[in-house]
CSV table of C-alpha atoms in Angstrom, one decimal:
chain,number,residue,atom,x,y,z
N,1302,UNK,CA,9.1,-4.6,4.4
N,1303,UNK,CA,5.6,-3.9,3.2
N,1304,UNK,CA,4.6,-7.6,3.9
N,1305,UNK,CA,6.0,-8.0,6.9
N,1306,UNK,CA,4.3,-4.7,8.1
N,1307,UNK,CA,0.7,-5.9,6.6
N,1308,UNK,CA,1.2,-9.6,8.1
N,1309,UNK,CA,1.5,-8.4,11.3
N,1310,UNK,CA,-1.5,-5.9,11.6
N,1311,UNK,CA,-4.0,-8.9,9.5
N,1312,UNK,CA,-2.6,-11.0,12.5
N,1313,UNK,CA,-3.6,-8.4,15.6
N,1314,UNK,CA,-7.0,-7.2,13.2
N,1315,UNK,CA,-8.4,-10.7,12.5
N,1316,UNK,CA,-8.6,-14.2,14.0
N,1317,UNK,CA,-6.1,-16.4,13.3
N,1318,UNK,CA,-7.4,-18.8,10.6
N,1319,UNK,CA,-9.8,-16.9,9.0
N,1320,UNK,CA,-10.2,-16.2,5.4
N,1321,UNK,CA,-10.3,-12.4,4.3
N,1322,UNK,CA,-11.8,-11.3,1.1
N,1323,UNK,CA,-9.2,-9.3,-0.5
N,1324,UNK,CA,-9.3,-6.0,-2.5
N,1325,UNK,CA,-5.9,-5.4,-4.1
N,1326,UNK,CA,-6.4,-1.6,-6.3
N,1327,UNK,CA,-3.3,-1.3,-8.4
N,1328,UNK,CA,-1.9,-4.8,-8.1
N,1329,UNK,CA,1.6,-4.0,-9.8
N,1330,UNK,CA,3.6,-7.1,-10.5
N,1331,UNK,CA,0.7,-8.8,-7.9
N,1332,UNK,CA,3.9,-9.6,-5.7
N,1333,UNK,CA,1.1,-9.4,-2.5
N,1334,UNK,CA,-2.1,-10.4,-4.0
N,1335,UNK,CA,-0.4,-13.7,-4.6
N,1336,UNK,CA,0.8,-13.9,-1.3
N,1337,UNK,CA,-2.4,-13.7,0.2
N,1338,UNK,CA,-4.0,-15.9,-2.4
N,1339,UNK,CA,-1.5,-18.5,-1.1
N,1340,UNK,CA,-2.2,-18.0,2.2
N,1341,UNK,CA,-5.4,-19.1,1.6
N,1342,UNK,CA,-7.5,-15.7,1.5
N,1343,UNK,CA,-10.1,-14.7,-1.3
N,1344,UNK,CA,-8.1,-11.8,-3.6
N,1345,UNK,CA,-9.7,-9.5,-6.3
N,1346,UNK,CA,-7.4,-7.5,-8.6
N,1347,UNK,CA,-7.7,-4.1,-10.1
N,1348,UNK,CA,-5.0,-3.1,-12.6
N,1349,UNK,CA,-6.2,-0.5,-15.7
N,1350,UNK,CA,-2.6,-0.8,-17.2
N,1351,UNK,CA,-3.3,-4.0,-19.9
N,1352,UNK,CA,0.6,-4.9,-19.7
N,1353,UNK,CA,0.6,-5.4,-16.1
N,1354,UNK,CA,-2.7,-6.7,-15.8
N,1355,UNK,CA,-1.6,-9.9,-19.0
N,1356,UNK,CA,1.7,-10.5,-16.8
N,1357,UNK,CA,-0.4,-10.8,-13.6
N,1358,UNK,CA,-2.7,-13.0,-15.0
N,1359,UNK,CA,0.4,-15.0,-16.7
N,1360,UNK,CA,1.7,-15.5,-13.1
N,1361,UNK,CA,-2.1,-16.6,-11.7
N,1362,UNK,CA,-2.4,-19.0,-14.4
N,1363,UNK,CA,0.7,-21.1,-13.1
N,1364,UNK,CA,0.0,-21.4,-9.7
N,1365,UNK,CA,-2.4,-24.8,-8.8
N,1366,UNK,CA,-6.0,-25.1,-9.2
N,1367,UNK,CA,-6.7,-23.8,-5.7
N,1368,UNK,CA,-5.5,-20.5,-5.7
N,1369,UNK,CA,-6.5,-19.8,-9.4
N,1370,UNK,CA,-10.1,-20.5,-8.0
N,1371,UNK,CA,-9.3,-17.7,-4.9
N,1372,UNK,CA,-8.0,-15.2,-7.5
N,1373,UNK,CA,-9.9,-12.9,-10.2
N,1374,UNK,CA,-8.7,-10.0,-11.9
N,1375,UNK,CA,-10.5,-6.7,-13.3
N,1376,UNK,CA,-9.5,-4.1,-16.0
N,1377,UNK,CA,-9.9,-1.4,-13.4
N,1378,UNK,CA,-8.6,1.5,-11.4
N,1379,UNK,CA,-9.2,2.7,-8.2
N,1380,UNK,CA,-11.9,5.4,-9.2
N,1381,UNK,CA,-13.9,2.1,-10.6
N,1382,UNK,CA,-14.9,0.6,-7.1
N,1383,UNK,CA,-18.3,2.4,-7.1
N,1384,UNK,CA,-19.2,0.5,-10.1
N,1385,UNK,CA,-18.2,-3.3,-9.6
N,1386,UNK,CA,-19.0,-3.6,-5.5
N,1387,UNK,CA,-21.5,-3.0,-3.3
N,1388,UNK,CA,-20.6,-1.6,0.0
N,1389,UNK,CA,-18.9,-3.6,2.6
N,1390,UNK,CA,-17.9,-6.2,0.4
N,1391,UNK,CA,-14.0,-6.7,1.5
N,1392,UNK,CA,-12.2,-7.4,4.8
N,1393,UNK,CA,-9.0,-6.0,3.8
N,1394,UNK,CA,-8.5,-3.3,0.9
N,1395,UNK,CA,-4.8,-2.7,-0.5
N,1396,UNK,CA,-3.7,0.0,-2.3
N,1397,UNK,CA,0.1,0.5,-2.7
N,1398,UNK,CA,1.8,2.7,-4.8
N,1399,UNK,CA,-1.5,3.8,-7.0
N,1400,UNK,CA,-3.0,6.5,-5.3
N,1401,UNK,CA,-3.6,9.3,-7.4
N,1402,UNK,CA,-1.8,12.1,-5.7
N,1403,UNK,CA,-1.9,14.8,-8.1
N,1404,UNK,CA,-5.3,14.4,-8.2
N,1405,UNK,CA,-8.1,14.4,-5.7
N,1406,UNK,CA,-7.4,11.7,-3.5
N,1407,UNK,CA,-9.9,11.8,-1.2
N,1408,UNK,CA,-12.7,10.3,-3.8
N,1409,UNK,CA,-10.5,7.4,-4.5
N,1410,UNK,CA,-9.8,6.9,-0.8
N,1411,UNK,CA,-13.6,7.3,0.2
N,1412,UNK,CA,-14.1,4.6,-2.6
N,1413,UNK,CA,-12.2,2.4,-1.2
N,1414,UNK,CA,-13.2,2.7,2.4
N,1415,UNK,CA,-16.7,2.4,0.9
N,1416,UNK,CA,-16.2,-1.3,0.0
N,1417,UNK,CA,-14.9,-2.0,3.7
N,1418,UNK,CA,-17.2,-4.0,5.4
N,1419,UNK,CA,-17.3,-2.4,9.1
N,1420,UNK,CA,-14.3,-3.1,11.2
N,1421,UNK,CA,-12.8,-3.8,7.6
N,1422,UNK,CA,-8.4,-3.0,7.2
N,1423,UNK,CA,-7.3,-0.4,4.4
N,1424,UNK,CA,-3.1,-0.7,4.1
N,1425,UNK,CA,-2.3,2.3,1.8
N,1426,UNK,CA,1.3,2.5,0.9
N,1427,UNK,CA,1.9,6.3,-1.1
N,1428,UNK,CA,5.2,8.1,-1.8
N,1429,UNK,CA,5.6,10.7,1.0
N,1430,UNK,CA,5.9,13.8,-0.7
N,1431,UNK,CA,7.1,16.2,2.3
N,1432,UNK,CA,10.3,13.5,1.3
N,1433,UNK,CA,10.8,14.1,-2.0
N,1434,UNK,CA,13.6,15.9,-2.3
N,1435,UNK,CA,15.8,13.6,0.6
N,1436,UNK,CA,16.6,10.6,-2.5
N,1437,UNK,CA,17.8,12.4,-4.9
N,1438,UNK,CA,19.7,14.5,-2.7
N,1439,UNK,CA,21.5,11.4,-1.6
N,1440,UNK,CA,22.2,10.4,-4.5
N,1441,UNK,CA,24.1,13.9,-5.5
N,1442,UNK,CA,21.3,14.7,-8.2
N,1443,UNK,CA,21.0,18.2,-7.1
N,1444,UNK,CA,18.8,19.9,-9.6
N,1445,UNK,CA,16.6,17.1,-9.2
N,1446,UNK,CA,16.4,17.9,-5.7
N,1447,UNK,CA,16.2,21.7,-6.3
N,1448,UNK,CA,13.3,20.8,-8.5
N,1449,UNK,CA,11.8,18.9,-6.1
N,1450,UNK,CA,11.3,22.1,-3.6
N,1451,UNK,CA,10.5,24.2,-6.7
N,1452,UNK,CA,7.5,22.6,-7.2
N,1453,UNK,CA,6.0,23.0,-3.9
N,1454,UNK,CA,2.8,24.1,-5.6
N,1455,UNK,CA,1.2,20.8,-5.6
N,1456,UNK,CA,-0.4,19.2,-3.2
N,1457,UNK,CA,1.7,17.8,0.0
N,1458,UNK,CA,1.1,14.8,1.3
N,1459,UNK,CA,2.5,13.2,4.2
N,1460,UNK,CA,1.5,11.4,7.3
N,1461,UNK,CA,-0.3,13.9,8.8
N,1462,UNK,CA,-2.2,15.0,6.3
N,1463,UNK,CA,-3.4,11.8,5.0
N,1464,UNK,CA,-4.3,10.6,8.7
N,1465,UNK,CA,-6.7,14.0,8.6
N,1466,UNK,CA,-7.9,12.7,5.2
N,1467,UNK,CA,-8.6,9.3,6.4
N,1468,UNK,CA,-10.3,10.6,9.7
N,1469,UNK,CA,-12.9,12.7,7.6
N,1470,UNK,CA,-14.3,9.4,5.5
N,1471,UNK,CA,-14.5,7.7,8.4
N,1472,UNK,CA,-11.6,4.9,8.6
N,1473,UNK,CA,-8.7,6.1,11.2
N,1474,UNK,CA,-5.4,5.6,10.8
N,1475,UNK,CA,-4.6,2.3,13.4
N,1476,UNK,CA,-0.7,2.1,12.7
N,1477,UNK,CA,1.8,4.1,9.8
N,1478,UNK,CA,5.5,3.2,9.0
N,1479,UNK,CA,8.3,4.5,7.2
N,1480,UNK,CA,9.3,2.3,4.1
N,1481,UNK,CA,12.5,2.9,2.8
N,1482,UNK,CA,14.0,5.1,5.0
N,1483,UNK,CA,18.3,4.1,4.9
N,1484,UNK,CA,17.2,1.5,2.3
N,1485,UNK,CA,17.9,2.4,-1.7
N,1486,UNK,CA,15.9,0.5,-4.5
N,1487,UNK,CA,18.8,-1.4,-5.3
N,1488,UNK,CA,19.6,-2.8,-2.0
N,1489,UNK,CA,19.5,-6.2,-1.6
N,1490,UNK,CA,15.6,-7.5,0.0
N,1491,UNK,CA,16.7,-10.6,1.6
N,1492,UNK,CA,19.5,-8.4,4.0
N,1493,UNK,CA,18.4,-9.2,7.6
N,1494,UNK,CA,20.6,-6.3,9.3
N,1495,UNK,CA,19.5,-3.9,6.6
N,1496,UNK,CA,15.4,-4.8,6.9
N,1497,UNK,CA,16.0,-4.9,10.9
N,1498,UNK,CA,17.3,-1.5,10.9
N,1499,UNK,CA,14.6,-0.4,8.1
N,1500,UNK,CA,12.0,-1.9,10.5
N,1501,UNK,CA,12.6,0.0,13.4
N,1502,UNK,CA,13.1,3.1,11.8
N,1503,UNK,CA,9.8,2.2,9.9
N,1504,UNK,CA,8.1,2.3,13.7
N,1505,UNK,CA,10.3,5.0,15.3
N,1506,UNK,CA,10.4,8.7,15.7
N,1507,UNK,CA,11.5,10.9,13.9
N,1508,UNK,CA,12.6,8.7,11.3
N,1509,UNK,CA,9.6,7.0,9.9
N,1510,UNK,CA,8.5,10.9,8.4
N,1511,UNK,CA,11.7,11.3,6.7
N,1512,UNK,CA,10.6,7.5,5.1
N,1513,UNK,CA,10.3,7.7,0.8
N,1514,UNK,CA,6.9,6.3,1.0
N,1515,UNK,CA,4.3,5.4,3.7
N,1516,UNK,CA,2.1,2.7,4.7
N,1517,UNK,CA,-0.8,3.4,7.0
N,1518,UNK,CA,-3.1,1.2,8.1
N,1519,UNK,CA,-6.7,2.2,8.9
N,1520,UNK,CA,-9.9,0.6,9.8
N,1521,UNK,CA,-13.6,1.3,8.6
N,1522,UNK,CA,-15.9,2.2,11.4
């Protein structure tokens, strides 16, 4: 759902054709870098977990010459971009699911919108925590859900509040969705009728803020 919510705003942000030079901050199991890389675009990696970062690199090393030369990794988090690039060196910044919430986010986020060059997309996915308690609920795990409002002392974050956040460092939220709204993380991701109804609920109020995590994209002034 992610990818098919990025694709679409690269393809109303940029030209078609062109070739974006990619920042992907926490790349995970690299399931988009690599997408992108095929698709021709220029992708850096940033993963400070070793493990993740070797299997990544595994997977890079078996694609064809081409997109091996498009893709380079670093042994890095997303409080490093201050010291590897100089401002405005990336068209299109990701960072899903490794935002340090707990945290301060704001000087990772500021970080990141610091390597935008101007007009440059940032797609943040982040687990909306104003949800927190709706999964586990669900699924009939009630002290974990009791727990969840019991520990309404930390920070909340949902779409609001990081759209506030994003205004103040100057790149504005464009477009947010809902991701994983009816969806659990063992549903099947090749379902048609389930990503259909996940992608208009993903779009649609009031269901994208009830969503388990969020992806907003926002552009560098």
């Amino acid at each position: 759902m992610v990818a098919r919510q990025l694709d679409a705003q690269i393809a109303a942000h940029f030209e078609v054709g062109r070739r974006l030079r990619v920042l992907d901050v926490g790349l995970g199991h690299g399931t988009q870098a690599l997408r992108l890389a095929r698709a021709g675009h220029r992708v850096t990696g940033l993963e400070s977990d070793p493990e993740r970062l070797a299997q990544v690199e595994s997977a890079v090393s078996a694609e064809p010459e081409g997109i091996r030369e498009r893709f380079r990794t670093l042994a890095a988090g997303g409080q490093d971009t201050g010291a590897h690039f100089l401002p405005g060196t990336f068209d299109l910044v990701l960072c899903h699911d490794a935002l340090p919430l707990e945290t301060d986010p704001s000087t990772t986020l500021a970080g990141l919108a610091r390597v935008l060059d101007s007009g440059g997309l940032l797609s943040l996915v982040v687990a909306n925590s104003l949800a927190a308690p709706i999964p586990h609920a669900r699924a009939g795990r009630w002290d974990a859900a009791l727990a969840e409002f019991d520990g309404r002392d930390r920070p909340l974050l949902g779409a609001a509040e990081l759209e506030s956040l994003l205004e103040r460092i100057g790149t504005p939220v464009e477009n947010w969705f809902g991701v994983q709204i009816f969806a659990a993380e063992d549903d099947p991701a090749d379902d048609e009728r389930l990503l259909a109804v996940e992608e208009r609920a993903g779009r649609t109020e009031p269901y994208r803020r009830l969503a388990g995590r969020l992806h907003l994209c926002a552009v560098r002034g």
